[in-house]
Coordinates of C-alpha atoms in Angstrom, one line a residue:
X10 CA 8.0 11.1 -28.9
X11 CA 11.4 11.9 -26.8
X12 CA 14.2 9.8 -25.6
X13 CA 14.5 10.3 -21.8
X14 CA 15.6 8.7 -18.4
X15 CA 13.9 7.1 -15.4
X16 CA 15.4 9.2 -12.6
X17 CA 14.6 10.8 -9.1
X18 CA 13.0 14.1 -8.9
X19 CA 15.9 16.7 -8.1
X20 CA 17.9 19.3 -9.7
X21 CA 21.2 17.5 -9.7
X22 CA 18.9 14.5 -11.6
X23 CA 17.5 16.9 -13.9
X24 CA 20.9 18.5 -14.8
X25 CA 22.4 15.0 -15.5
X26 CA 19.4 14.1 -17.9
X27 CA 19.9 17.1 -19.9
X28 CA 23.9 16.8 -19.8
X29 CA 23.4 13.4 -21.2
X30 CA 21.4 14.9 -24.2
X31 CA 18.0 13.6 -23.1
X32 CA 14.7 15.5 -23.4
X33 CA 12.3 13.7 -21.2
X34 CA 12.2 11.8 -17.9
X35 CA 10.0 9.9 -15.6
X36 CA 9.7 10.8 -12.0
X37 CA 10.6 7.7 -9.8
X38 CA 10.7 7.2 -6.1
X39 CA 7.8 9.7 -5.9
X40 CA 6.6 8.3 -2.6
X41 CA 9.8 9.6 -0.8
X42 CA 9.8 12.8 -2.5
X43 CA 8.6 16.1 -1.1
X44 CA 5.6 15.7 -3.1
X45 CA 4.7 12.5 -1.3
X46 CA 1.5 12.0 1.0
X47 CA 3.9 12.7 4.0
X48 CA 4.2 16.4 3.0
X49 CA 1.1 18.5 3.4
X50 CA 2.7 21.5 1.3
X51 CA 3.8 20.0 -1.7
X52 CA 2.9 22.5 -4.3
X53 CA 6.1 24.8 -3.9
X54 CA 8.2 21.8 -4.5
X55 CA 6.4 20.7 -7.6
X56 CA 6.3 24.2 -9.0
X57 CA 9.9 24.6 -8.6
X58 CA 10.6 21.3 -10.3
X59 CA 8.1 21.9 -13.1
X60 CA 10.1 25.3 -13.7
X61 CA 13.4 23.6 -13.3
X62 CA 12.5 20.8 -16.0
X63 CA 11.2 23.3 -18.6
X64 CA 14.3 25.5 -18.3
X65 CA 16.2 22.4 -19.3
X66 CA 14.0 21.7 -22.2
X67 CA 12.9 18.4 -20.6
X68 CA 9.3 16.9 -20.4
X69 CA 8.0 15.0 -17.6
X70 CA 6.4 11.9 -19.2
X71 CA 4.9 9.9 -16.2
X72 CA 5.1 9.7 -12.4
X73 CA 6.2 6.4 -11.2
X74 CA 4.1 6.0 -7.8
X75 CA 4.0 2.6 -6.4
X76 CA 6.3 -0.1 -7.5
X77 CA 5.2 -2.6 -4.7
X78 CA 2.0 -4.7 -3.9
X79 CA -0.7 -2.4 -3.2
X80 CA -2.8 -5.5 -2.6
X81 CA -0.8 -6.7 0.4
X82 CA -2.9 -5.7 3.4
X83 CA 0.3 -4.0 5.1
X84 CA 0.9 -1.8 2.0
X85 CA -2.6 -0.9 1.1
X86 CA -3.4 2.2 2.9
X87 CA -0.1 3.5 2.2
X88 CA -0.2 2.8 -1.6
X89 CA -3.9 4.2 -2.0
X90 CA -2.4 7.5 -0.4
X91 CA 0.7 7.7 -2.6
X92 CA -1.4 6.9 -5.8
X93 CA -3.9 9.7 -4.8
X94 CA -1.3 12.3 -4.2
X95 CA 0.5 11.1 -7.5
X96 CA -2.9 11.6 -9.3
X97 CA -3.4 14.9 -7.8
X98 CA 0.3 16.1 -8.6
X99 CA 0.0 14.8 -12.3
X100 CA -3.2 16.6 -12.9
X101 CA -1.7 19.8 -11.4
X102 CA 1.3 19.6 -13.9
X103 CA -0.6 18.4 -16.8
X104 CA 1.4 15.0 -16.9
X105 CA -0.9 12.3 -18.5
X106 CA 0.3 9.0 -16.7
X107 CA 0.9 7.6 -13.4
X108 CA 2.5 4.5 -13.2
X109 CA 2.7 1.3 -10.8
X110 CA 2.6 -2.4 -10.4
X111 CA -0.9 -3.6 -10.3
X112 CA 0.1 -6.2 -7.6
X113 CA -2.0 -9.2 -6.5
X114 CA -3.3 -11.1 -3.6
X115 CA -1.0 -13.5 -2.2
X116 CA -2.6 -16.6 -0.6
X117 CA -0.7 -20.0 -0.1
X118 CA -1.3 -23.6 1.3
X119 CA 1.0 -26.5 2.0
X120 CA 1.5 -29.0 -0.8
X121 CA 0.2 -32.5 0.7
X122 CA 3.0 -34.5 -0.8
X123 CA 5.9 -32.3 -0.2
X124 CA 4.7 -29.9 2.7
X125 CA 6.1 -26.8 0.9
X126 CA 4.3 -23.7 0.5
X127 CA 2.4 -23.3 -2.7
X128 CA 1.2 -19.7 -3.8
X129 CA -2.0 -19.6 -5.8
X130 CA -2.0 -18.1 -9.1
X131 CA -2.4 -14.3 -8.9
X132 CA -5.0 -14.6 -11.9
X133 CA -7.5 -15.9 -9.6
X134 CA -7.7 -12.7 -7.8
X135 CA -9.0 -10.3 -10.5
X136 CA -12.2 -9.2 -8.6
X137 CA -9.8 -7.7 -5.7
X138 CA -7.6 -6.2 -8.4
X139 CA -10.6 -4.3 -10.0
X140 CA -11.7 -3.3 -6.4
X141 CA -8.7 -1.7 -5.7
X142 CA -7.9 0.0 -9.0
X143 CA -11.1 0.8 -10.5
X144 CA -12.0 3.7 -8.0
X145 CA -8.7 5.2 -8.4
X146 CA -8.9 5.1 -12.1
X147 CA -12.2 7.2 -12.1
X148 CA -10.6 9.7 -9.7
X149 CA -7.6 9.8 -12.2
X150 CA -10.0 10.3 -15.2
X151 CA -11.6 13.2 -13.4
X152 CA -8.1 14.8 -13.6
X153 CA -7.3 13.8 -17.0
X154 CA -4.9 11.2 -15.7
X155 CA -4.2 7.5 -17.0
X156 CA -2.8 4.6 -14.7
X157 CA -0.2 2.4 -16.2
X158 CA 0.8 -0.9 -15.1
X159 CA 4.4 -2.0 -15.6
X160 CA 4.7 -5.7 -16.7
X161 CA 7.5 -6.5 -14.6
X162 CA 7.1 -10.4 -13.2
X163 CA 9.0 -9.6 -9.8
X164 CA 10.0 -13.2 -9.9
X165 CA 13.1 -15.1 -9.7
X166 CA 15.2 -15.8 -13.1
X167 CA 13.1 -12.5 -14.4
X168 CA 10.1 -14.8 -14.6
X169 CA 6.6 -14.8 -13.0
X170 CA 7.6 -17.5 -10.6
X171 CA 6.9 -16.7 -6.7
X172 CA 6.1 -13.1 -7.7
X173 CA 3.4 -10.6 -6.5
X174 CA 2.7 -8.7 -9.7
X175 CA -0.2 -9.9 -11.7
X176 CA 0.5 -8.0 -14.8
X177 CA 4.0 -10.0 -15.3
X178 CA 2.0 -12.1 -17.6
X179 CA 0.2 -10.9 -20.9
X180 CA -2.6 -13.4 -20.2
X181 CA -3.7 -11.6 -17.4
X182 CA -3.7 -8.3 -19.4
X183 CA -6.4 -9.8 -21.6
X184 CA -8.7 -10.8 -18.6
X185 CA -8.2 -7.5 -16.7
X186 CA -8.7 -5.3 -19.8
X187 CA -12.0 -7.4 -20.7
X188 CA -13.2 -7.1 -17.2
X189 CA -12.9 -3.4 -16.7
X190 CA -14.8 -0.5 -18.3
X191 CA -12.2 2.0 -17.3
X192 CA -10.4 3.0 -20.4
X193 CA -7.6 5.0 -18.5
X194 CA -6.1 1.7 -17.2
X195 CA -3.2 0.5 -19.5
X196 CA 0.2 -0.4 -19.6
X197 CA 3.7 0.9 -18.6
X198 CA 5.2 -1.4 -21.4
X199 CA 8.7 -2.9 -20.9
X200 CA 10.1 -5.1 -23.8
X201 CA 12.8 -6.5 -21.6
X202 CA 10.3 -8.5 -19.5
X203 CA 8.8 -10.1 -22.3
X204 CA 12.0 -11.3 -23.8
X205 CA 13.1 -12.8 -20.6
X206 CA 9.7 -14.9 -20.8
X207 CA 10.5 -16.0 -24.4
X208 CA 7.7 -13.6 -25.8
X209 CA 8.2 -11.8 -28.8
X210 CA 7.8 -7.8 -28.0
X211 CA 6.5 -7.1 -31.5
X212 CA 3.8 -9.6 -31.6
X213 CA 2.9 -8.5 -28.0
X214 CA 2.7 -4.7 -29.2
X215 CA 0.7 -5.6 -32.2
X216 CA -2.0 -7.1 -29.7
X217 CA -1.9 -4.5 -26.9
X218 CA -0.3 -1.4 -28.6
X219 CA -3.5 0.8 -27.9
X220 CA -3.3 0.1 -24.3
X221 CA 0.4 1.3 -24.1
X222 CA 0.4 4.5 -22.0
X223 CA 4.1 4.8 -21.1
X224 CA 7.5 2.6 -22.3
X225 CA 10.5 1.9 -20.3
X226 CA 13.2 1.6 -22.8
X227 CA 15.1 -1.6 -21.7
X228 CA 16.3 -4.5 -23.6
X229 CA 17.4 -8.2 -22.8
X230 CA 19.1 -11.1 -24.2
X231 CA 18.6 -14.8 -23.7
X232 CA 21.6 -17.0 -23.9
X233 CA 20.5 -20.0 -26.1
X234 CA 23.3 -22.3 -25.2
X235 CA 22.4 -21.9 -21.5
X236 CA 18.7 -22.1 -22.1
X237 CA 19.1 -25.3 -24.3
X238 CA 21.4 -26.8 -21.6
X239 CA 19.7 -26.0 -18.3
X240 CA 16.4 -24.4 -19.0
X241 CA 14.8 -20.9 -18.1
X242 CA 15.1 -21.2 -14.3
X243 CA 19.1 -21.0 -14.3
X244 CA 21.4 -17.9 -13.6
X245 CA 22.6 -16.3 -16.6
X246 CA 20.2 -17.5 -19.2
X247 CA 18.6 -14.0 -19.4
X248 CA 20.2 -10.7 -18.7
X249 CA 18.8 -7.3 -18.8
X250 CA 20.7 -4.9 -21.3
X251 CA 20.6 -1.5 -22.6
X252 CA 18.9 -0.9 -25.8
X253 CA 21.0 -1.7 -28.8
X254 CA 22.7 -4.6 -26.9
X255 CA 19.7 -6.9 -26.6
X256 CA 17.3 -8.7 -28.8
X257 CA 14.4 -5.9 -29.0
X258 CA 13.7 -4.6 -32.6
X259 CA 13.5 -1.0 -31.8
X260 CA 12.6 0.0 -35.3
X261 CA 9.8 -2.1 -35.4
X262 CA 8.8 -1.3 -31.8
X263 CA 8.9 2.3 -32.4
X264 CA 7.1 2.3 -35.6
X265 CA 4.4 0.2 -34.1
X266 CA 4.1 2.5 -31.2
X267 CA 3.6 5.5 -33.7
X268 CA 1.2 3.6 -35.7
X269 CA -1.0 2.9 -32.5
X270 CA -0.8 6.6 -31.9
X271 CA 1.4 6.3 -28.9
X272 CA 1.6 9.8 -27.2
X273 CA 4.5 9.7 -24.6
X274 CA 8.2 9.1 -24.5
X275 CA 10.8 6.1 -24.3
X276 CA 12.4 6.2 -20.9
X277 CA 15.7 4.7 -20.7
X278 CA 15.7 2.5 -17.5
X279 CA 19.6 2.3 -16.8
X280 CA 21.3 0.6 -13.9
X281 CA 20.3 -3.0 -15.0
X282 CA 22.8 -3.8 -17.6
X283 CA 25.5 -6.1 -16.2
X284 CA 28.4 -4.2 -17.6
X285 CA 27.2 -0.7 -18.4
X286 CA 26.2 0.6 -15.1
X287 CA 28.1 2.1 -12.0
X288 CA 29.7 -0.5 -10.0
X289 CA 30.2 0.2 -6.4
X290 CA 33.9 -0.6 -5.0
X291 CA 32.6 -3.7 -3.5
X292 CA 31.5 -5.2 -6.9
X293 CA 35.1 -6.9 -7.0
X294 CA 37.3 -7.4 -10.1
X295 CA 37.4 -6.3 -12.9
X296 CA 34.3 -4.1 -12.7
X297 CA 34.7 -2.6 -9.0
X298 CA 34.6 1.2 -9.2
X299 CA 33.8 1.5 -13.0
X300 CA 31.1 4.3 -13.7
X301 CA 29.6 3.3 -16.9
X302 CA 25.9 4.0 -16.7
X303 CA 26.5 7.1 -18.9
X304 CA 28.1 5.0 -21.5
X305 CA 24.9 2.7 -21.3
X306 CA 22.7 5.5 -21.6
X307 CA 24.4 7.0 -24.5
X308 CA 24.4 3.4 -26.3
X309 CA 20.7 3.4 -25.8
X310 CA 20.1 7.0 -26.8
X311 CA 21.9 6.5 -30.1
X312 CA 20.0 3.3 -30.8
X313 CA 16.7 4.8 -30.2
X314 CA 17.1 8.3 -31.6
X315 CA 17.7 6.8 -35.3
X316 CA 14.0 5.8 -35.4
X317 CA 12.3 8.7 -33.5
X318 CA 10.7 11.4 -35.5
X319 CA 12.2 14.8 -35.3
X320 CA 9.7 17.1 -33.4
X321 CA 8.5 20.2 -35.4
X322 CA 8.7 23.4 -33.7

């Protein structure tokens, strides 16, 4: 298990990962890279990238392929092409995991009393999710690749409200995993999304740990005073934080991951902490122009590395 960073695939990005003392990375924004399906000749870029990563002592943990709604008819064809190419690239590189949002079927009706649009629960569309993902899972299995769904709710207030990602709710994980026979469909697990929903990440991991294929190392904090006064649907009640500044029990999380046989890395997902990130000049005082993402990453790295076993030669 190594500590790494979610980042784009370029030499400057890999230099940054190494410079910050990290030893792994997740390839984000794959679809727009020179390895995406818009490029027929992808192998030279991938070979160069793999060599550059190895030269810096870095391990590519996972390929982040599609963080949108593959079940939206306007996106489905493109999503399938991106995922198939990501699976092909992962197989060629020996990378075990391709990650994505599971998505959901969006259907709505007008409420008869209020006249407002009401979106059906995404959990009602399990057959459509299986129809899209299981064929891809079988293709991935043939290449030794797993598909991992991130549990980001993609709704307002960091909650699964008016969202499009069915895997934002653990109740749906149960239904999905009970319904599929594809054992290479699992989770890209992020405890911050659980904390924002008042879910205990440790208890959740005890239940679903064997389905965790990749981990986003991100934390969150709940402002209990605001929660008690205004409820969960209020700005500022929940905030994403870097590991070490939130509520996640990383000592127990890492212990449980090891106990479950977790075989990947902890990739820090920066840029979300309200303070420890790079702020554009337009951010306004007092944070305008401050470049603090590296500070946040170092806080996260020092927090996590205390609990990660040293690698043996």
